[in-house]
Amino acid sequence: MDLRVIDKSDTELSIEIAGEDHTFMNVLKGALLETEGVQAATYDMNPEQSGGQTDPVLTIKTDADVDALDALETGTDRVIEKTEDFEAAFEAAT
């Protein structure tokens, strides 16, 4: 997975995530919205409104006391945890 930071401050982060689609981006966005201190998490992959950009751009906004990069790490850890929980439940059901 290739990531490119577009804009970063302490409480805001915009990154391009190459090669991903709505499936992954919705899961990541959902995990971020469940993360304490995250005010907003969204992504855009509309090439007509984004100057031809086709890879999704994730934008995170956080509370003043939460670093946006730390929130991204927490959110991705949550995705990993949910994936492992799903895998365990699936294996137990088969």
Short mmCIF file of C-alpha atoms in Angstrom, two decimals:
data_model
loop_
_atom_site.label_atom_id
_atom_site.label_comp_id
_atom_site.label_asym_id
_atom_site.label_seq_id
_atom_site.Cartn_x
_atom_site.Cartn_y
_atom_site.Cartn_z
CA MET A 1 0.00 0.00 0.00
CA ASP A 2 1.44 3.34 -1.06
CA LEU A 3 0.64 6.40 1.01
CA ARG A 4 1.33 10.01 0.09
CA VAL A 5 0.83 12.80 2.60
CA ILE A 6 -0.96 15.70 0.95
CA ASP A 7 -1.40 17.96 3.97
CA LYS A 8 -0.58 17.57 7.67
CA SER A 9 -0.98 19.61 10.80
CA ASP A 10 -1.34 18.46 14.40
CA THR A 11 -5.12 18.07 14.11
CA GLU A 12 -5.64 17.48 10.38
CA LEU A 13 -4.26 14.94 7.96
CA SER A 14 -4.94 14.33 4.27
CA ILE A 15 -3.28 11.33 2.64
CA GLU A 16 -3.66 9.59 -0.69
CA ILE A 17 -3.93 5.81 -0.41
CA ALA A 18 -2.97 4.28 -3.74
CA GLY A 19 -4.72 1.22 -5.06
CA GLU A 20 -7.60 1.10 -2.59
CA ASP A 21 -11.32 1.25 -3.30
CA HIS A 22 -14.56 2.04 -1.48
CA THR A 23 -14.52 -1.29 0.38
CA PHE A 24 -11.34 -0.62 2.33
CA MET A 25 -11.91 3.11 2.62
CA ASN A 26 -15.36 2.67 4.20
CA VAL A 27 -13.96 0.23 6.76
CA LEU A 28 -11.09 2.56 7.62
CA LYS A 29 -13.38 5.61 7.78
CA GLY A 30 -15.76 3.74 10.09
CA ALA A 31 -12.95 2.70 12.41
CA LEU A 32 -11.65 6.26 12.52
CA LEU A 33 -15.08 7.63 13.39
CA GLU A 34 -15.15 5.22 16.35
CA THR A 35 -11.75 6.51 17.53
CA GLU A 36 -11.78 8.83 20.53
CA GLY A 37 -10.78 12.36 19.63
CA VAL A 38 -11.63 12.10 15.93
CA GLN A 39 -14.07 14.84 14.94
CA ALA A 40 -14.36 13.89 11.26
CA ALA A 41 -13.07 11.26 8.86
CA THR A 42 -13.93 11.17 5.18
CA TYR A 43 -12.48 10.25 1.84
CA ASP A 44 -12.83 11.40 -1.76
CA MET A 45 -12.20 9.45 -4.93
CA ASN A 46 -14.18 11.43 -7.46
CA PRO A 47 -11.87 11.99 -10.44
CA GLU A 48 -14.10 14.64 -12.05
CA GLN A 49 -13.96 16.91 -9.01
CA SER A 50 -10.41 16.04 -8.01
CA GLY A 51 -8.46 17.06 -11.08
CA GLY A 52 -8.20 13.51 -12.41
CA GLN A 53 -7.20 11.92 -9.11
CA THR A 54 -8.45 8.33 -8.94
CA ASP A 55 -6.84 7.09 -5.74
CA PRO A 56 -8.77 7.89 -2.57
CA VAL A 57 -7.74 10.82 -0.40
CA LEU A 58 -8.46 10.29 3.29
CA THR A 59 -8.99 13.36 5.48
CA ILE A 60 -8.99 13.21 9.28
CA LYS A 61 -9.75 16.05 11.71
CA THR A 62 -9.15 15.59 15.43
CA ASP A 63 -9.59 17.37 18.75
CA ALA A 64 -6.79 19.75 19.73
CA ASP A 65 -5.25 17.21 22.13
CA VAL A 66 -5.20 14.31 19.62
CA ASP A 67 -2.55 14.13 16.90
CA ALA A 68 -4.12 13.19 13.55
CA LEU A 69 -1.33 10.72 12.76
CA ASP A 70 -1.83 8.98 16.12
CA ALA A 71 -5.57 8.78 15.40
CA LEU A 72 -4.82 7.14 12.04
CA GLU A 73 -2.63 4.57 13.78
CA THR A 74 -5.36 3.85 16.35
CA GLY A 75 -7.94 3.53 13.59
CA THR A 76 -5.83 1.11 11.57
CA ASP A 77 -5.20 -0.96 14.70
CA ARG A 78 -8.98 -1.12 15.13
CA VAL A 79 -9.37 -2.40 11.54
CA ILE A 80 -6.78 -5.11 12.22
CA GLU A 81 -8.54 -6.09 15.45
CA LYS A 82 -11.94 -6.30 13.74
CA THR A 83 -10.47 -8.38 10.92
CA GLU A 84 -8.88 -10.81 13.36
CA ASP A 85 -12.15 -11.07 15.33
CA PHE A 86 -14.08 -11.79 12.14
CA GLU A 87 -11.54 -14.41 11.06
CA ALA A 88 -11.77 -16.16 14.47
CA ALA A 89 -15.58 -16.12 14.39
CA PHE A 90 -15.59 -17.47 10.84
CA GLU A 91 -13.18 -20.29 11.70
CA ALA A 92 -15.23 -21.18 14.79
CA ALA A 93 -18.39 -21.39 12.67
CA THR A 94 -16.91 -23.75 10.09
#
